[in-house]
mmCIF file of C-alpha atoms in Angstrom:
data_model
loop_
_atom_site.group_PDB
_atom_site.id
_atom_site.type_symbol
_atom_site.label_atom_id
_atom_site.label_comp_id
_atom_site.label_asym_id
_atom_site.label_seq_id
_atom_site.Cartn_x
_atom_site.Cartn_y
_atom_site.Cartn_z
ATOM 1 C CA UNK V 1 -12.914 -41.666 -29.287
ATOM 2 C CA UNK V 2 -10.552 -44.445 -28.160
ATOM 3 C CA UNK V 3 -8.298 -42.730 -25.576
ATOM 4 C CA UNK V 4 -7.222 -39.090 -25.848
ATOM 5 C CA UNK V 5 -3.478 -38.726 -25.386
ATOM 6 C CA UNK V 6 -1.810 -35.339 -24.684
ATOM 7 C CA UNK V 7 1.278 -34.158 -26.553
ATOM 8 C CA UNK V 8 4.523 -33.531 -24.731
ATOM 9 C CA UNK V 9 6.868 -30.784 -25.906
ATOM 10 C CA UNK V 10 10.512 -31.810 -25.851
ATOM 11 C CA UNK V 11 13.444 -29.637 -24.692
ATOM 12 C CA UNK V 12 14.688 -27.135 -27.300
ATOM 13 C CA UNK V 13 11.186 -26.489 -28.673
ATOM 14 C CA UNK V 14 8.467 -24.109 -27.619
ATOM 15 C CA UNK V 15 4.797 -24.772 -26.902
ATOM 16 C CA UNK V 16 2.165 -23.562 -29.359
ATOM 17 C CA UNK V 17 1.663 -19.906 -28.468
ATOM 18 C CA UNK V 18 -0.996 -18.758 -30.937
ATOM 19 C CA UNK V 19 -4.632 -18.816 -29.902
ATOM 20 C CA UNK V 20 -3.403 -17.501 -26.528
ATOM 21 C CA UNK V 21 -1.705 -20.866 -26.041
ATOM 22 C CA UNK V 22 -2.794 -24.389 -26.998
ATOM 23 C CA UNK V 23 -2.201 -27.942 -25.844
ATOM 24 C CA UNK V 24 -2.744 -30.692 -28.436
ATOM 25 C CA UNK V 25 -4.065 -34.228 -28.112
ATOM 26 C CA UNK V 26 -4.576 -37.106 -30.544
ATOM 27 C CA UNK V 27 -7.031 -39.988 -30.361
ATOM 28 C CA UNK V 28 -7.833 -42.996 -32.471
ATOM 29 C CA UNK V 29 -11.464 -43.831 -33.327
ATOM 30 C CA UNK V 30 -13.082 -47.151 -32.399
ATOM 31 C CA UNK V 31 -16.388 -47.619 -34.136
ATOM 32 C CA UNK V 32 -15.137 -50.361 -36.511
ATOM 33 C CA UNK V 33 -12.241 -52.816 -36.500
ATOM 34 C CA UNK V 34 -10.719 -50.772 -39.351
ATOM 35 C CA UNK V 35 -10.611 -47.029 -39.011
ATOM 36 C CA UNK V 36 -9.350 -44.298 -41.380
ATOM 37 C CA UNK V 37 -9.160 -41.158 -39.269
ATOM 38 C CA UNK V 38 -7.598 -39.755 -36.123
ATOM 39 C CA UNK V 39 -9.015 -37.077 -33.879
ATOM 40 C CA UNK V 40 -6.776 -34.045 -33.384
ATOM 41 C CA UNK V 41 -7.765 -32.026 -30.304
ATOM 42 C CA UNK V 42 -6.746 -28.563 -29.099
ATOM 43 C CA UNK V 43 -7.235 -27.069 -25.672
ATOM 44 C CA UNK V 44 -7.031 -23.344 -26.445
ATOM 45 C CA UNK V 45 -6.507 -20.215 -24.377
ATOM 46 C CA UNK V 46 -4.184 -22.109 -22.044
ATOM 47 C CA UNK V 47 -2.557 -18.804 -20.955
ATOM 48 C CA UNK V 48 -5.772 -18.176 -19.015
ATOM 49 C CA UNK V 49 -4.739 -20.974 -16.649
ATOM 50 C CA UNK V 50 -2.762 -18.246 -14.836
ATOM 51 C CA UNK V 51 -6.007 -16.399 -14.106
ATOM 52 C CA UNK V 52 -8.271 -17.006 -11.061
ATOM 53 C CA UNK V 53 -11.049 -17.966 -13.455
ATOM 54 C CA UNK V 54 -9.528 -19.778 -16.470
ATOM 55 C CA UNK V 55 -11.474 -19.776 -19.743
ATOM 56 C CA UNK V 56 -10.610 -22.824 -21.851
ATOM 57 C CA UNK V 57 -12.132 -24.349 -24.975
ATOM 58 C CA UNK V 58 -11.613 -27.952 -26.076
ATOM 59 C CA UNK V 59 -11.825 -28.399 -29.871
ATOM 60 C CA UNK V 60 -11.839 -31.562 -31.973
ATOM 61 C CA UNK V 61 -11.231 -31.964 -35.703
ATOM 62 C CA UNK V 62 -10.957 -35.457 -37.281
ATOM 63 C CA UNK V 63 -8.350 -36.009 -40.005
ATOM 64 C CA UNK V 64 -8.549 -38.667 -42.704
ATOM 65 C CA UNK V 65 -5.523 -40.972 -42.540
ATOM 66 C CA UNK V 66 -4.213 -44.311 -43.706
ATOM 67 C CA UNK V 67 -6.236 -47.273 -42.474
ATOM 68 C CA UNK V 68 -5.334 -48.867 -39.158
ATOM 69 C CA UNK V 69 -6.711 -52.218 -37.938
ATOM 70 C CA UNK V 70 -7.667 -53.677 -34.572
ATOM 71 C CA UNK V 71 -5.679 -56.910 -33.895
ATOM 72 C CA UNK V 72 -7.572 -60.109 -34.511
ATOM 73 C CA UNK V 73 -5.151 -62.454 -32.707
ATOM 74 C CA UNK V 74 -2.293 -62.533 -30.236
ATOM 75 C CA UNK V 75 1.350 -62.506 -31.333
ATOM 76 C CA UNK V 76 3.417 -65.662 -31.684
ATOM 77 C CA UNK V 77 6.884 -66.018 -30.172
ATOM 78 C CA UNK V 78 9.872 -68.281 -30.612
ATOM 79 C CA UNK V 79 10.074 -71.424 -28.514
ATOM 80 C CA UNK V 80 13.014 -71.721 -26.089
ATOM 81 C CA UNK V 81 14.074 -72.179 -22.458
ATOM 82 C CA UNK V 82 10.918 -71.940 -20.301
ATOM 83 C CA UNK V 83 11.475 -73.091 -16.745
ATOM 84 C CA UNK V 84 8.076 -71.939 -15.515
ATOM 85 C CA UNK V 85 6.338 -73.552 -18.495
ATOM 86 C CA UNK V 86 8.183 -76.806 -17.824
ATOM 87 C CA UNK V 87 7.204 -76.651 -14.176
ATOM 88 C CA UNK V 88 3.501 -76.337 -14.925
ATOM 89 C CA UNK V 89 3.593 -78.394 -18.169
ATOM 90 C CA UNK V 90 2.328 -75.366 -20.071
ATOM 91 C CA UNK V 91 2.228 -74.754 -23.827
ATOM 92 C CA UNK V 92 4.269 -71.924 -25.360
ATOM 93 C CA UNK V 93 2.311 -68.713 -24.584
ATOM 94 C CA UNK V 94 1.357 -66.216 -27.226
ATOM 95 C CA UNK V 95 1.758 -62.502 -26.387
ATOM 96 C CA UNK V 96 -0.963 -59.891 -26.094
ATOM 97 C CA UNK V 97 -0.976 -57.822 -29.298
ATOM 98 C CA UNK V 98 -2.603 -54.848 -27.607
ATOM 99 C CA UNK V 99 -5.053 -52.708 -29.545
ATOM 100 C CA UNK V 100 -4.997 -49.624 -31.760
ATOM 101 C CA UNK V 101 -5.222 -46.849 -29.181
ATOM 102 C CA UNK V 102 -2.773 -43.970 -29.666
ATOM 103 C CA UNK V 103 0.303 -44.710 -27.542
ATOM 104 C CA UNK V 104 2.461 -41.586 -27.764
ATOM 105 C CA UNK V 105 2.081 -37.967 -28.965
ATOM 106 C CA UNK V 106 4.774 -35.319 -29.402
ATOM 107 C CA UNK V 107 4.523 -31.663 -30.470
ATOM 108 C CA UNK V 108 7.855 -30.304 -31.823
ATOM 109 C CA UNK V 109 8.537 -27.380 -34.190
ATOM 110 C CA UNK V 110 4.960 -27.159 -35.496
ATOM 111 C CA UNK V 111 4.641 -30.905 -36.041
ATOM 112 C CA UNK V 112 2.320 -33.141 -34.070
ATOM 113 C CA UNK V 113 3.442 -36.800 -34.113
ATOM 114 C CA UNK V 114 1.518 -39.853 -32.956
ATOM 115 C CA UNK V 115 1.965 -43.651 -32.974
ATOM 116 C CA UNK V 116 -0.318 -46.652 -32.577
ATOM 117 C CA UNK V 117 -0.282 -50.405 -33.274
ATOM 118 C CA UNK V 118 -2.083 -51.784 -36.319
ATOM 119 C CA UNK V 119 -2.623 -55.285 -37.677
ATOM 120 C CA UNK V 120 -1.386 -55.874 -41.244
ATOM 121 C CA UNK V 121 -1.068 -58.846 -43.577
ATOM 122 C CA UNK V 122 2.633 -59.515 -44.234
ATOM 123 C CA UNK V 123 4.260 -60.804 -47.422
ATOM 124 C CA UNK V 124 3.672 -64.365 -46.282
ATOM 125 C CA UNK V 125 -0.064 -63.734 -45.949
ATOM 126 C CA UNK V 126 0.054 -63.857 -42.116
ATOM 127 C CA UNK V 127 -1.589 -61.425 -39.750
ATOM 128 C CA UNK V 128 1.027 -59.454 -37.881
ATOM 129 C CA UNK V 129 1.219 -56.321 -35.754
ATOM 130 C CA UNK V 130 2.875 -53.225 -37.233
ATOM 131 C CA UNK V 131 3.763 -49.772 -35.966
ATOM 132 C CA UNK V 132 1.831 -46.920 -37.587
ATOM 133 C CA UNK V 133 2.934 -43.297 -37.278
ATOM 134 C CA UNK V 134 1.415 -39.956 -38.300
ATOM 135 C CA UNK V 135 2.599 -36.330 -38.381
ATOM 136 C CA UNK V 136 0.272 -33.311 -38.608
ATOM 137 C CA UNK V 137 0.640 -29.556 -38.967
ATOM 138 C CA UNK V 138 -1.917 -28.713 -36.291
ATOM 139 C CA UNK V 139 -2.704 -25.133 -37.368
ATOM 140 C CA UNK V 140 -5.867 -23.068 -36.920
ATOM 141 C CA UNK V 141 -8.397 -21.534 -39.306
ATOM 142 C CA UNK V 142 -10.835 -18.868 -38.124
ATOM 143 C CA UNK V 143 -9.946 -19.721 -34.536
ATOM 144 C CA UNK V 144 -10.650 -23.431 -34.844
ATOM 145 C CA UNK V 145 -8.057 -26.211 -34.961
ATOM 146 C CA UNK V 146 -7.483 -27.190 -38.580
ATOM 147 C CA UNK V 147 -4.843 -29.932 -38.758
ATOM 148 C CA UNK V 148 -3.226 -31.090 -42.006
ATOM 149 C CA UNK V 149 -1.600 -34.482 -42.450
ATOM 150 C CA UNK V 150 2.078 -34.020 -43.363
ATOM 151 C CA UNK V 151 3.344 -37.596 -43.443
ATOM 152 C CA UNK V 152 2.351 -41.073 -42.291
ATOM 153 C CA UNK V 153 3.692 -44.603 -42.568
ATOM 154 C CA UNK V 154 3.521 -48.175 -41.383
ATOM 155 C CA UNK V 155 6.632 -50.002 -40.100
ATOM 156 C CA UNK V 156 6.467 -53.765 -40.414
ATOM 157 C CA UNK V 157 8.615 -56.859 -40.566
ATOM 158 C CA UNK V 158 7.568 -60.001 -42.456
ATOM 159 C CA UNK V 159 7.293 -62.880 -39.999
ATOM 160 C CA UNK V 160 7.427 -60.672 -36.899
ATOM 161 C CA UNK V 161 5.184 -58.452 -34.754
ATOM 162 C CA UNK V 162 6.061 -54.915 -33.640
ATOM 163 C CA UNK V 163 4.357 -54.151 -30.313
ATOM 164 C CA UNK V 164 3.664 -50.935 -28.387
ATOM 165 C CA UNK V 165 5.352 -48.281 -30.608
ATOM 166 C CA UNK V 166 6.385 -45.001 -28.926
ATOM 167 C CA UNK V 167 7.924 -41.976 -30.664
ATOM 168 C CA UNK V 168 10.170 -39.059 -29.657
ATOM 169 C CA UNK V 169 11.379 -36.280 -31.951
ATOM 170 C CA UNK V 170 13.654 -33.320 -31.241
ATOM 171 C CA UNK V 171 13.476 -29.683 -32.287
ATOM 172 C CA UNK V 172 14.742 -30.647 -35.796
ATOM 173 C CA UNK V 173 11.883 -33.191 -36.089
ATOM 174 C CA UNK V 174 14.406 -36.024 -36.076
ATOM 175 C CA UNK V 175 13.847 -38.943 -33.754
ATOM 176 C CA UNK V 176 12.976 -42.604 -33.431
ATOM 177 C CA UNK V 177 10.144 -45.040 -32.788
ATOM 178 C CA UNK V 178 10.771 -47.863 -30.308
ATOM 179 C CA UNK V 179 8.864 -51.156 -30.007
ATOM 180 C CA UNK V 180 9.137 -54.804 -28.997
ATOM 181 C CA UNK V 181 9.887 -57.082 -31.976
ATOM 182 C CA UNK V 182 8.651 -60.687 -31.529
ATOM 183 C CA UNK V 183 7.595 -63.535 -33.765
ATOM 184 C CA UNK V 184 7.818 -67.283 -34.389
ATOM 185 C CA UNK V 185 11.527 -66.799 -35.226
ATOM 186 C CA UNK V 186 12.249 -64.070 -32.682
ATOM 187 C CA UNK V 187 12.274 -63.891 -28.890
ATOM 188 C CA UNK V 188 10.844 -60.608 -27.581
ATOM 189 C CA UNK V 189 13.507 -58.022 -28.481
ATOM 190 C CA UNK V 190 14.060 -54.270 -28.196
ATOM 191 C CA UNK V 191 14.045 -52.571 -31.600
ATOM 192 C CA UNK V 192 13.600 -49.135 -33.160
ATOM 193 C CA UNK V 193 13.597 -47.175 -36.405
ATOM 194 C CA UNK V 194 14.894 -43.662 -37.025
ATOM 195 C CA UNK V 195 12.209 -41.246 -38.214
ATOM 196 C CA UNK V 196 11.942 -37.712 -39.619
ATOM 197 C CA UNK V 197 9.582 -35.717 -41.801
ATOM 198 C CA UNK V 198 10.612 -37.683 -44.914
ATOM 199 C CA UNK V 199 9.745 -41.057 -43.439
ATOM 200 C CA UNK V 200 11.282 -43.865 -41.397
ATOM 201 C CA UNK V 201 14.487 -45.870 -41.697
ATOM 202 C CA UNK V 202 15.175 -49.592 -41.415
ATOM 203 C CA UNK V 203 14.473 -51.629 -38.272
ATOM 204 C CA UNK V 204 17.446 -51.907 -35.906
ATOM 205 C CA UNK V 205 17.644 -54.406 -33.058
ATOM 206 C CA UNK V 206 19.024 -52.574 -30.016
ATOM 207 C CA UNK V 207 18.908 -55.655 -27.747
ATOM 208 C CA UNK V 208 17.933 -59.089 -29.005
ATOM 209 C CA UNK V 209 15.946 -61.269 -26.669
ATOM 210 C CA UNK V 210 17.395 -64.600 -25.529
ATOM 211 C CA UNK V 211 14.338 -66.515 -24.286
ATOM 212 C CA UNK V 212 10.567 -66.547 -24.761
ATOM 213 C CA UNK V 213 8.102 -64.792 -22.518
ATOM 214 C CA UNK V 214 7.682 -67.263 -19.637
ATOM 215 C CA UNK V 215 5.687 -65.303 -17.107
ATOM 216 C CA UNK V 216 2.762 -66.580 -15.083
ATOM 217 C CA UNK V 217 0.207 -64.607 -17.113
ATOM 218 C CA UNK V 218 0.762 -66.925 -20.060
ATOM 219 C CA UNK V 219 -0.175 -70.123 -18.289
ATOM 220 C CA UNK V 220 -3.852 -70.816 -17.449
ATOM 221 C CA UNK V 221 -2.732 -73.285 -14.791
ATOM 222 C CA UNK V 222 -1.428 -70.496 -12.524
ATOM 223 C CA UNK V 223 -2.378 -67.182 -14.102
ATOM 224 C CA UNK V 224 -5.849 -67.953 -15.518
ATOM 225 C CA UNK V 225 -6.590 -66.560 -18.938
ATOM 226 C CA UNK V 226 -6.300 -68.360 -22.252
ATOM 227 C CA UNK V 227 -2.549 -68.813 -22.702
ATOM 228 C CA UNK V 228 -1.854 -65.266 -23.930
ATOM 229 C CA UNK V 229 0.774 -63.513 -21.850
ATOM 230 C CA UNK V 230 0.456 -59.909 -20.736
ATOM 231 C CA UNK V 231 2.856 -57.516 -22.468
ATOM 232 C CA UNK V 232 1.438 -54.281 -21.208
ATOM 233 C CA UNK V 233 4.259 -52.169 -19.742
ATOM 234 C CA UNK V 234 4.136 -49.782 -22.676
ATOM 235 C CA UNK V 235 7.164 -48.499 -24.531
ATOM 236 C CA UNK V 236 8.310 -44.964 -23.874
ATOM 237 C CA UNK V 237 10.531 -42.396 -25.619
ATOM 238 C CA UNK V 238 11.763 -38.928 -24.630
ATOM 239 C CA UNK V 239 14.170 -36.185 -25.780
ATOM 240 C CA UNK V 240 17.129 -35.102 -23.653
ATOM 241 C CA UNK V 241 18.297 -31.498 -23.334
ATOM 242 C CA UNK V 242 21.005 -32.044 -26.010
ATOM 243 C CA UNK V 243 18.456 -33.328 -28.540
ATOM 244 C CA UNK V 244 19.337 -36.984 -28.122
ATOM 245 C CA UNK V 245 16.637 -39.618 -27.821
ATOM 246 C CA UNK V 246 16.130 -42.048 -24.918
ATOM 247 C CA UNK V 247 13.819 -45.027 -25.389
ATOM 248 C CA UNK V 248 12.729 -47.979 -23.316
ATOM 249 C CA UNK V 249 10.782 -51.147 -24.141
ATOM 250 C CA UNK V 250 10.276 -54.681 -22.852
ATOM 251 C CA UNK V 251 12.380 -57.666 -23.940
ATOM 252 C CA UNK V 252 13.326 -61.098 -22.515
ATOM 253 C CA UNK V 253 17.012 -61.538 -21.628
ATOM 254 C CA UNK V 254 19.014 -64.431 -20.213
ATOM 255 C CA UNK V 255 19.466 -62.546 -16.943
ATOM 256 C CA UNK V 256 18.311 -63.355 -13.461
ATOM 257 C CA UNK V 257 14.547 -63.522 -13.290
ATOM 258 C CA UNK V 258 11.900 -63.628 -10.625
ATOM 259 C CA UNK V 259 10.172 -66.961 -10.163
ATOM 260 C CA UNK V 260 7.122 -65.848 -12.115
ATOM 261 C CA UNK V 261 8.396 -63.313 -14.683
ATOM 262 C CA UNK V 262 11.392 -63.173 -17.081
ATOM 263 C CA UNK V 263 11.063 -59.800 -18.785
ATOM 264 C CA UNK V 264 13.276 -56.725 -18.496
ATOM 265 C CA UNK V 265 13.331 -53.194 -19.906
ATOM 266 C CA UNK V 266 16.064 -52.168 -22.352
ATOM 267 C CA UNK V 267 17.101 -48.522 -22.576
ATOM 268 C CA UNK V 268 18.331 -47.311 -25.964
ATOM 269 C CA UNK V 269 19.951 -43.956 -26.868
ATOM 270 C CA UNK V 270 20.227 -43.587 -30.644
ATOM 271 C CA UNK V 271 21.816 -40.513 -32.171
ATOM 272 C CA UNK V 272 19.184 -38.932 -34.549
#
């Protein structure tokens, strides 16, 4: 298993109460660079946590899914104003594409949602990062977790990479997936898509970037490494008490920067 991520339950929904209470988790597999299943976990009898001697059982049931692929290369970005790069005479950095671990999990109204990054080949024949999502009906059969895949999809943009996707859905199973959009024609930007049980909508740029990533991690002269910049402050998404969605992800603005890092976090509140 390649990370095991617990589900959060947003306001307005209830936890899973059958099986004397259950908490769900989702993990990707990492035996091969291309995988076709996710692990759905259930920690059952969680009500016993109130007892002096809790009695819990952790169950795992793999589910066959669409293929997802480990990235084979870093992500390109658009050239632009790079004061640190000019200072150290450094080449335009690429950006770390991450991997295909599960990045966010939500349980809402009997649906278990998960996201991860996956490499795809776009319409130009180039390798790019995409945002994959999955929704399960977790369910149980004869006391053992028995998840069923309800929907899945891959969000991609020809000529661009979508990094670190995170999902939030409300009690109506309406929500959004947020990510950084970056490519040879795009500075790192904050973007998202609306999502529900029927699928996902079109990509919307919530805050376009103005400059390339120009932090010290992208320059071997001062940060070591191989010229690939860190982009590891993962995206996040959450549901407010009124059912609205709040999302945050990294982007590069034309705002005041520290001497060694130019990135910021953009907060988006779409109305699902």
